[in-house]
Amino acid sequence: MPTLHENVSLKSFNTFGIESRARYFVQCASTAEVTAAVDQAAGRGWPRLVLGGGSNLLLTRDFPGLVMHMSNRGIALVETRADAFVVRAAAGESWHGLVLHTLDAGWNGLENLALIPGTVGAAPLQNIGAYGVELESVFESLDALDTQTGAVVTLKREACGFAYRDSIFKGVARDRYVILEVSLRLPRNKPPAIDYADLRAWFARLGVSQPGAREVCAAVVAIRRAKLPDPAVAGNAGSFFKNPLVAADKFAALKVFYPDLPGYAQPGGAVKLAAGWLIDHAGWKGRTLGGAAVSQTQALVLVNRGGAVAADVLALAQAIQADIRARFGVELIPEPVLV
Ligand code: NAP
């Protein structure tokens, strides 16, 4: 069993920088340590919380059980196929570190997902995505401890129930699996995706029509740095709301009143709205509530102005949800996991 710590502050373990204390806390650097920690929690009847980078959660209370911080490491090429490299990474690796490692090795495909905070193990939870690439499109499988059976299992893509910023690990299987390793299938000879407006504009400015993966990575890093508040400066959990999906006729009705409203047609006929546009248009950018605020540069991000408590963030989020519902008749769903 790894060393058990008691009454540990989680402030430095969540990117929102919210103060909350764990009754018990362990670092898990191996599968054996994860198994031992899970067994101990089960034996004592403690609830468990697995933490990666703490970048997509809001801690709303002190945690009364065992917090397991994943700190296992390792990145390896496990298979070279005609059409892809299969790369395995430990859950405790930094996601952005993995992106840079793969690009340095000449394995492309993760460039659009550069600078997303958090760990490799957390990436499947919300099927991380940015600039038109979602984890599921490069996902091969993951190894996880099934806490119901005590066995380490391999789950393929179909078993993970990936959807837009969602998976079984946030829903039906929440708390069942501890993700230990993730394997990615990185396609060979596939040109990078640069369909998103910010990326297109970036390369148009440079006069580059077919950028390489490393150039796309550099562009994503620069664009994100300019738009998204750095958690080291103003605590945040990235996008606070998912982009809502609405029916095509609802989108058409909204367009009558808001001709500039962006919408992206989805397979199946629904239209994805940009939650950030709705929030910005409703005048929320920069507004504050207690220690929480809506970012000045990206309306989709709620930030900790210093000393925010979870209640501030939740009250601000609820005020935004109510206003967007009243103005547009659209429901905003939070993206981070509330603990
Ligand atoms: P943006 O370019 O201002 O666009 C606003 C929204 O419109 C995005 O959220 C994006 O949806 C959607 N969109 C834009 N162009 C699209 C296209 N060609 N096809 C389909 N949908 C399109 O977005 P942004 O806020 O600067 O973010 C850029 C990217 O980084 C987005 O993909 C966003 O999801 C990602 N991001 C993720 C987080 C996070 O915490 N998970 C935080 C910040 C940014 P999608 O979100 O579905 O891509």
CSV table of C-alpha atoms and ligand atoms in Angstrom, one decimal:
chain,number,residue,atom,x,y,z
A,1,MET,CA,0.0,0.0,0.0
A,2,PRO,CA,1.4,3.4,-0.9
A,3,THR,CA,1.9,5.9,2.0
A,4,LEU,CA,-1.5,7.1,3.3
A,5,HIS,CA,-1.7,10.8,4.1
A,6,GLU,CA,-4.5,12.4,6.1
A,7,ASN,CA,-6.3,15.6,5.8
A,8,VAL,CA,-4.6,16.8,2.6
A,9,SER,CA,-5.3,20.1,0.9
A,10,LEU,CA,-6.4,19.6,-2.7
A,11,LYS,CA,-5.9,23.2,-3.7
A,12,SER,CA,-2.8,22.4,-5.8
A,13,PHE,CA,-4.4,19.3,-7.2
A,14,ASN,CA,-7.2,21.1,-9.1
A,15,THR,CA,-6.6,23.7,-11.8
A,16,PHE,CA,-9.5,25.8,-10.5
A,17,GLY,CA,-7.4,26.3,-7.3
A,18,ILE,CA,-10.4,25.6,-5.1
A,19,GLU,CA,-9.7,24.8,-1.4
A,20,SER,CA,-11.0,21.4,-0.4
A,21,ARG,CA,-9.5,18.7,1.8
A,22,ALA,CA,-9.2,15.0,1.3
A,23,ARG,CA,-9.7,12.8,4.4
A,24,TYR,CA,-7.1,10.4,3.0
A,25,PHE,CA,-4.8,10.8,0.1
A,26,VAL,CA,-2.3,8.4,-1.7
A,27,GLN,CA,0.0,8.7,-4.7
A,28,CYS,CA,-0.4,5.7,-7.1
A,29,ALA,CA,2.6,5.1,-9.2
A,30,SER,CA,1.8,1.6,-10.3
A,31,THR,CA,-1.0,-0.9,-11.0
A,32,ALA,CA,-0.1,-2.6,-7.7
A,33,GLU,CA,-0.5,0.6,-5.8
A,34,VAL,CA,-3.8,1.3,-7.4
A,35,THR,CA,-5.1,-2.1,-6.5
A,36,ALA,CA,-3.9,-1.8,-2.9
A,37,ALA,CA,-5.5,1.6,-2.6
A,38,VAL,CA,-8.8,0.4,-4.0
A,39,ASP,CA,-8.8,-2.6,-1.7
A,40,GLN,CA,-8.1,-0.5,1.3
A,41,ALA,CA,-10.9,2.0,0.5
A,42,ALA,CA,-13.3,-1.0,0.0
A,43,GLY,CA,-12.2,-2.6,3.2
A,44,ARG,CA,-12.8,0.6,5.2
A,45,GLY,CA,-15.9,1.7,3.4
A,46,TRP,CA,-14.3,4.9,2.1
A,47,PRO,CA,-15.6,6.6,-1.0
A,48,ARG,CA,-12.9,6.9,-3.7
A,49,LEU,CA,-11.9,9.8,-6.0
A,50,VAL,CA,-9.3,9.3,-8.7
A,51,LEU,CA,-7.4,12.5,-9.6
A,52,GLY,CA,-5.3,13.1,-12.7
A,53,GLY,CA,-4.4,16.7,-13.4
A,54,GLY,CA,-7.6,17.9,-11.7
A,55,SER,CA,-8.3,20.0,-14.8
A,56,ASN,CA,-11.9,19.1,-15.5
A,57,LEU,CA,-13.5,19.0,-12.1
A,58,LEU,CA,-15.1,21.3,-9.6
A,59,LEU,CA,-14.6,20.3,-5.9
A,60,THR,CA,-17.7,21.4,-4.2
A,61,ARG,CA,-16.9,20.0,-0.7
A,62,ASP,CA,-14.2,18.3,1.4
A,63,PHE,CA,-13.8,14.8,0.2
A,64,PRO,CA,-14.7,12.3,3.0
A,65,GLY,CA,-12.8,9.3,1.6
A,66,LEU,CA,-9.7,8.4,-0.2
A,67,VAL,CA,-8.2,10.5,-3.0
A,68,MET,CA,-5.9,8.5,-5.4
A,69,HIS,CA,-3.6,10.7,-7.3
A,70,MET,CA,-2.3,8.9,-10.4
A,71,SER,CA,1.4,9.3,-10.9
A,72,ASN,CA,2.4,6.3,-13.0
A,73,ARG,CA,4.7,7.2,-16.0
A,74,GLY,CA,5.8,5.8,-19.3
A,75,ILE,CA,5.2,6.3,-23.0
A,76,ALA,CA,6.1,3.6,-25.5
A,77,LEU,CA,5.6,2.6,-29.2
A,78,VAL,CA,4.0,-0.8,-29.0
A,79,GLU,CA,3.2,-1.5,-32.6
A,80,THR,CA,4.1,-0.2,-36.0
A,81,ARG,CA,1.4,-0.9,-38.6
A,82,ALA,CA,1.3,-0.1,-42.3
A,83,ASP,CA,-1.2,2.7,-41.6
A,84,ALA,CA,-0.6,3.7,-38.0
A,85,PHE,CA,1.7,3.8,-35.0
A,86,VAL,CA,0.2,2.4,-31.8
A,87,VAL,CA,1.5,4.3,-28.8
A,88,ARG,CA,0.8,3.4,-25.1
A,89,ALA,CA,1.0,6.0,-22.4
A,90,ALA,CA,0.5,5.7,-18.6
A,91,ALA,CA,-2.5,7.5,-17.0
A,92,GLY,CA,-0.3,9.8,-14.9
A,93,GLU,CA,1.6,11.3,-17.9
A,94,SER,CA,0.8,14.8,-18.8
A,95,TRP,CA,-1.4,15.0,-21.9
A,96,HIS,CA,0.5,17.9,-23.5
A,97,GLY,CA,3.8,16.1,-22.7
A,98,LEU,CA,2.4,13.1,-24.6
A,99,VAL,CA,1.5,15.3,-27.6
A,100,LEU,CA,5.0,16.8,-27.7
A,101,HIS,CA,6.7,13.4,-27.2
A,102,THR,CA,4.7,11.8,-30.1
A,103,LEU,CA,5.5,14.8,-32.5
A,104,ASP,CA,9.2,14.7,-31.6
A,105,ALA,CA,9.2,11.0,-32.4
A,106,GLY,CA,7.5,11.6,-35.8
A,107,TRP,CA,4.2,10.1,-34.8
A,108,ASN,CA,1.6,12.7,-35.9
A,109,GLY,CA,-2.1,13.0,-35.1
A,110,LEU,CA,-2.3,14.7,-31.7
A,111,GLU,CA,-1.3,18.2,-32.9
A,112,ASN,CA,-4.8,19.7,-32.6
A,113,LEU,CA,-5.0,18.5,-29.0
A,114,ALA,CA,-1.9,20.4,-27.9
A,115,LEU,CA,-1.9,22.2,-24.6
A,116,ILE,CA,-5.1,20.6,-23.3
A,117,PRO,CA,-4.4,20.5,-19.5
A,118,GLY,CA,-4.7,17.3,-17.5
A,119,THR,CA,-3.4,13.8,-17.7
A,120,VAL,CA,-3.5,11.0,-20.2
A,121,GLY,CA,-5.8,9.0,-17.9
A,122,ALA,CA,-8.3,11.7,-17.7
A,123,ALA,CA,-8.5,12.2,-21.5
A,124,PRO,CA,-11.0,9.4,-22.2
A,125,LEU,CA,-13.4,10.6,-19.4
A,126,GLN,CA,-14.6,13.5,-21.5
A,127,ASN,CA,-13.3,12.3,-24.8
A,128,ILE,CA,-11.2,15.5,-25.0
A,129,GLY,CA,-11.4,17.4,-28.3
A,130,ALA,CA,-10.2,20.6,-29.9
A,131,TYR,CA,-10.0,22.1,-33.4
A,132,GLY,CA,-11.9,19.3,-35.0
A,133,VAL,CA,-10.1,16.3,-33.5
A,134,GLU,CA,-11.6,14.2,-30.7
A,135,LEU,CA,-9.7,11.6,-28.7
A,136,GLU,CA,-12.0,8.8,-29.9
A,137,SER,CA,-10.7,9.3,-33.5
A,138,VAL,CA,-7.2,8.2,-32.5
A,139,PHE,CA,-8.2,5.9,-29.6
A,140,GLU,CA,-7.2,2.2,-29.7
A,141,SER,CA,-8.0,0.9,-26.2
A,142,LEU,CA,-7.3,1.5,-22.5
A,143,ASP,CA,-6.3,-0.7,-19.6
A,144,ALA,CA,-8.2,-0.2,-16.4
A,145,LEU,CA,-8.7,-1.7,-13.0
A,146,ASP,CA,-12.3,-2.9,-12.8
A,147,THR,CA,-13.0,-2.2,-9.1
A,148,GLN,CA,-16.1,-4.5,-9.2
A,149,THR,CA,-14.1,-7.6,-10.1
A,150,GLY,CA,-10.5,-6.6,-9.1
A,151,ALA,CA,-9.3,-7.5,-12.6
A,152,VAL,CA,-7.3,-5.4,-15.1
A,153,VAL,CA,-9.4,-5.2,-18.2
A,154,THR,CA,-8.8,-3.8,-21.7
A,155,LEU,CA,-11.6,-1.7,-23.1
A,156,LYS,CA,-11.7,-1.0,-26.9
A,157,ARG,CA,-13.2,2.1,-28.3
A,158,GLU,CA,-16.8,0.7,-28.7
A,159,ALA,CA,-16.8,-0.3,-25.0
A,160,CYS,CA,-16.1,3.3,-23.9
A,161,GLY,CA,-19.3,4.9,-25.1
A,162,PHE,CA,-17.5,8.0,-26.4
A,163,ALA,CA,-19.7,10.9,-27.3
A,164,TYR,CA,-19.2,14.7,-27.5
A,165,ARG,CA,-17.2,15.5,-24.3
A,166,ASP,CA,-18.6,12.3,-22.8
A,167,SER,CA,-18.0,8.6,-22.1
A,168,ILE,CA,-19.2,5.8,-19.9
A,169,PHE,CA,-16.6,6.9,-17.3
A,170,LYS,CA,-18.5,10.1,-16.7
A,171,GLY,CA,-21.9,8.3,-16.8
A,172,VAL,CA,-23.0,4.6,-16.2
A,173,ALA,CA,-19.5,3.5,-15.2
A,174,ARG,CA,-18.6,6.5,-13.1
A,175,ASP,CA,-16.3,5.3,-10.3
A,176,ARG,CA,-16.1,1.7,-11.6
A,177,TYR,CA,-12.8,1.8,-13.5
A,178,VAL,CA,-9.4,3.3,-12.6
A,179,ILE,CA,-7.8,4.0,-16.0
A,180,LEU,CA,-4.2,2.8,-15.9
A,181,GLU,CA,-2.9,3.2,-19.5
A,182,VAL,CA,-4.3,4.5,-22.8
A,183,SER,CA,-3.3,3.2,-26.3
A,184,LEU,CA,-3.6,5.5,-29.3
A,185,ARG,CA,-3.6,4.7,-33.0
A,186,LEU,CA,-1.8,7.5,-34.7
A,187,PRO,CA,-2.4,7.4,-38.5
A,188,ARG,CA,0.6,7.6,-40.8
A,189,ASN,CA,0.5,9.9,-43.8
A,190,LYS,CA,-2.7,11.7,-42.8
A,191,PRO,CA,-2.4,15.5,-43.3
A,192,PRO,CA,-3.3,17.6,-40.2
A,193,ALA,CA,-6.9,19.0,-39.9
A,194,ILE,CA,-7.0,22.7,-40.2
A,195,ASP,CA,-10.7,23.3,-40.8
A,196,TYR,CA,-11.3,25.5,-37.8
A,197,ALA,CA,-11.5,29.2,-38.5
A,198,ASP,CA,-8.7,30.2,-36.1
A,199,LEU,CA,-6.3,27.7,-37.7
A,200,ARG,CA,-7.3,28.5,-41.2
A,201,ALA,CA,-6.7,32.2,-40.5
A,202,TRP,CA,-3.4,31.5,-38.8
A,203,PHE,CA,-2.0,29.7,-41.8
A,204,ALA,CA,-3.6,32.0,-44.4
A,205,ARG,CA,-1.7,34.8,-42.6
A,206,LEU,CA,1.5,32.9,-43.0
A,207,GLY,CA,0.8,31.9,-46.6
A,208,VAL,CA,1.0,28.2,-45.8
A,209,SER,CA,-1.6,26.0,-47.4
A,210,GLN,CA,-0.5,22.5,-46.1
A,211,PRO,CA,1.2,22.9,-42.7
A,212,GLY,CA,3.0,20.0,-41.1
A,213,ALA,CA,1.9,18.5,-37.8
A,214,ARG,CA,4.5,20.4,-35.8
A,215,GLU,CA,3.4,23.7,-37.3
A,216,VAL,CA,-0.2,22.9,-36.4
A,217,CYS,CA,0.9,22.1,-32.9
A,218,ALA,CA,2.7,25.4,-32.6
A,219,ALA,CA,-0.3,27.3,-34.0
A,220,VAL,CA,-2.7,25.6,-31.5
A,221,VAL,CA,-0.4,26.4,-28.6
A,222,ALA,CA,-0.2,30.0,-29.7
A,223,ILE,CA,-4.0,30.4,-30.3
A,224,ARG,CA,-4.8,28.7,-27.0
A,225,ARG,CA,-2.3,30.8,-25.1
A,226,ALA,CA,-3.9,34.0,-26.5
A,227,LYS,CA,-7.5,33.0,-25.8
A,228,LEU,CA,-7.5,30.8,-22.8
A,229,PRO,CA,-6.6,31.9,-19.3
A,230,ASP,CA,-3.6,30.1,-17.9
A,231,PRO,CA,-4.7,28.1,-14.8
A,232,ALA,CA,-1.4,29.1,-13.2
A,233,VAL,CA,-2.5,32.7,-13.3
A,234,ALA,CA,-6.3,32.4,-13.0
A,235,GLY,CA,-7.6,29.0,-11.8
A,236,ASN,CA,-10.1,27.4,-14.2
A,237,ALA,CA,-11.2,24.1,-15.6
A,238,GLY,CA,-11.3,25.0,-19.4
A,239,SER,CA,-14.7,25.2,-21.0
A,240,PHE,CA,-17.3,25.3,-18.3
A,241,PHE,CA,-20.2,24.3,-20.5
A,242,LYS,CA,-20.6,21.9,-23.4
A,243,ASN,CA,-21.7,23.3,-26.7
A,244,PRO,CA,-25.4,22.6,-26.9
A,245,LEU,CA,-27.1,20.6,-29.7
A,246,VAL,CA,-30.4,21.9,-31.0
A,247,ALA,CA,-32.8,20.7,-33.6
A,248,ALA,CA,-32.5,22.3,-37.1
A,249,ASP,CA,-35.9,24.1,-36.8
A,250,LYS,CA,-34.9,25.6,-33.5
A,251,PHE,CA,-31.6,26.8,-35.0
A,252,ALA,CA,-33.6,28.4,-37.9
A,253,ALA,CA,-35.9,30.1,-35.5
A,254,LEU,CA,-33.0,31.5,-33.5
A,255,LYS,CA,-31.3,32.7,-36.7
A,256,VAL,CA,-34.3,35.0,-37.4
A,257,PHE,CA,-33.5,37.0,-34.2
A,258,TYR,CA,-29.7,36.4,-34.2
A,259,PRO,CA,-28.5,36.4,-37.8
A,260,ASP,CA,-24.8,36.1,-36.7
A,261,LEU,CA,-25.4,33.0,-34.5
A,262,PRO,CA,-22.9,30.4,-35.5
A,263,GLY,CA,-24.2,26.8,-36.0
A,264,TYR,CA,-22.5,23.6,-37.1
A,265,ALA,CA,-24.6,20.9,-38.7
A,266,GLN,CA,-24.1,17.5,-37.1
A,267,PRO,CA,-24.6,14.0,-38.5
A,268,GLY,CA,-28.2,13.2,-37.7
A,269,GLY,CA,-29.5,16.6,-38.4
A,270,ALA,CA,-28.9,18.5,-35.1
A,271,VAL,CA,-27.0,21.8,-35.1
A,272,LYS,CA,-24.2,22.5,-32.6
A,273,LEU,CA,-24.2,26.0,-31.2
A,274,ALA,CA,-21.2,27.7,-29.8
A,275,ALA,CA,-21.9,28.1,-26.0
A,276,GLY,CA,-19.2,30.8,-25.8
A,277,TRP,CA,-21.0,32.9,-28.4
A,278,LEU,CA,-24.3,32.7,-26.5
A,279,ILE,CA,-22.7,33.7,-23.2
A,280,ASP,CA,-20.7,36.5,-24.8
A,281,HIS,CA,-23.7,37.8,-26.7
A,282,ALA,CA,-25.7,37.8,-23.4
A,283,GLY,CA,-23.1,40.2,-22.0
A,284,TRP,CA,-21.4,37.9,-19.5
A,285,LYS,CA,-17.7,38.3,-20.4
A,286,GLY,CA,-15.8,39.7,-17.5
A,287,ARG,CA,-18.7,39.6,-15.1
A,288,THR,CA,-18.0,38.5,-11.5
A,289,LEU,CA,-19.8,36.8,-8.7
A,290,GLY,CA,-17.9,36.5,-5.4
A,291,GLY,CA,-14.4,35.1,-6.2
A,292,ALA,CA,-15.6,33.7,-9.6
A,293,ALA,CA,-15.7,35.5,-13.0
A,294,VAL,CA,-16.4,34.9,-16.6
A,295,SER,CA,-13.1,35.1,-18.5
A,296,GLN,CA,-12.5,38.4,-20.4
A,297,THR,CA,-11.0,36.5,-23.4
A,298,GLN,CA,-13.1,33.4,-23.6
A,299,ALA,CA,-16.7,33.5,-22.4
A,300,LEU,CA,-16.9,29.7,-22.0
A,301,VAL,CA,-14.3,29.7,-19.3
A,302,LEU,CA,-15.1,30.5,-15.6
A,303,VAL,CA,-12.1,31.6,-13.6
A,304,ASN,CA,-11.1,31.9,-10.0
A,305,ARG,CA,-10.3,35.5,-9.3
A,306,GLY,CA,-8.5,34.4,-6.1
A,307,GLY,CA,-10.1,32.9,-3.1
A,308,ALA,CA,-13.2,31.6,-5.0
A,309,VAL,CA,-15.2,28.9,-3.3
A,310,ALA,CA,-17.1,26.3,-5.3
A,311,ALA,CA,-20.4,28.0,-4.3
A,312,ASP,CA,-19.3,31.2,-6.1
A,313,VAL,CA,-18.5,29.2,-9.3
A,314,LEU,CA,-21.8,27.2,-9.1
A,315,ALA,CA,-23.8,30.4,-8.5
A,316,LEU,CA,-22.2,32.1,-11.5
A,317,ALA,CA,-22.8,29.0,-13.6
A,318,GLN,CA,-26.4,28.8,-12.6
A,319,ALA,CA,-27.0,32.5,-13.3
A,320,ILE,CA,-25.5,32.1,-16.8
A,321,GLN,CA,-27.6,28.9,-17.4
A,322,ALA,CA,-30.8,30.7,-16.3
A,323,ASP,CA,-30.1,33.7,-18.5
A,324,ILE,CA,-29.2,31.6,-21.6
A,325,ARG,CA,-32.4,29.6,-21.1
A,326,ALA,CA,-34.5,32.8,-20.8
A,327,ARG,CA,-32.9,34.5,-23.8
A,328,PHE,CA,-32.4,31.7,-26.3
A,329,GLY,CA,-34.4,28.8,-24.9
A,330,VAL,CA,-31.2,26.7,-24.8
A,331,GLU,CA,-30.0,24.5,-21.9
A,332,LEU,CA,-26.3,24.7,-21.1
A,333,ILE,CA,-24.8,21.6,-19.5
A,334,PRO,CA,-21.6,21.9,-17.4
A,335,GLU,CA,-18.6,20.1,-18.8
A,336,PRO,CA,-16.5,19.5,-15.6
A,337,VAL,CA,-17.3,16.7,-13.2
A,338,LEU,CA,-18.8,18.1,-10.0
A,339,VAL,CA,-17.5,16.3,-6.9
B,1,NAP,P1,-14.0,28.8,-31.6
B,1,NAP,O1,-13.0,28.5,-32.7
B,1,NAP,O2,-14.2,30.2,-31.2
B,1,NAP,O3,-15.4,28.1,-32.0
B,1,NAP,C1,-16.5,28.1,-31.1
B,1,NAP,C2,-17.1,26.8,-31.1
B,1,NAP,O4,-17.6,26.5,-32.4
B,1,NAP,C3,-16.1,25.7,-30.7
B,1,NAP,O5,-16.4,25.3,-29.4
B,1,NAP,C4,-16.3,24.6,-31.8
B,1,NAP,O6,-16.9,23.4,-31.2
B,1,NAP,C5,-17.3,25.2,-32.8
B,1,NAP,N1,-16.7,25.2,-34.1
B,1,NAP,C6,-15.8,26.1,-34.6
B,1,NAP,N2,-15.4,25.8,-35.8
B,1,NAP,C7,-16.0,24.7,-36.1
B,1,NAP,C8,-16.0,23.8,-37.3
B,1,NAP,N3,-15.3,24.2,-38.4
B,1,NAP,N4,-16.8,22.7,-37.3
B,1,NAP,C9,-17.5,22.4,-36.2
B,1,NAP,N5,-17.5,23.1,-35.0
B,1,NAP,C10,-16.8,24.2,-35.0
B,1,NAP,O7,-13.6,27.9,-30.4
B,1,NAP,P2,-12.6,28.1,-29.2
B,1,NAP,O8,-13.5,28.4,-28.0
B,1,NAP,O9,-11.5,29.0,-29.5
B,1,NAP,O10,-12.0,26.7,-29.0
B,1,NAP,C11,-11.3,26.1,-30.0
B,1,NAP,C12,-11.2,24.6,-29.9
B,1,NAP,O11,-10.6,24.2,-28.6
B,1,NAP,C13,-12.6,24.0,-29.9
B,1,NAP,O12,-12.6,22.8,-30.5
B,1,NAP,C14,-12.9,23.8,-28.4
B,1,NAP,O13,-13.8,22.7,-28.1
B,1,NAP,C15,-11.5,23.5,-27.9
B,1,NAP,N6,-11.4,23.8,-26.4
B,1,NAP,C16,-11.7,22.9,-25.5
B,1,NAP,C17,-11.7,23.2,-24.2
B,1,NAP,C18,-12.0,22.3,-23.1
B,1,NAP,O14,-11.9,22.6,-22.0
B,1,NAP,N7,-12.5,21.1,-23.4
B,1,NAP,C19,-11.4,24.5,-23.8
B,1,NAP,C20,-11.1,25.4,-24.8
B,1,NAP,C21,-11.1,25.1,-26.1
B,1,NAP,P3,-16.1,22.2,-30.5
B,1,NAP,O15,-16.0,22.7,-29.1
B,1,NAP,O16,-17.1,21.1,-30.6
B,1,NAP,O17,-14.9,22.0,-31.3
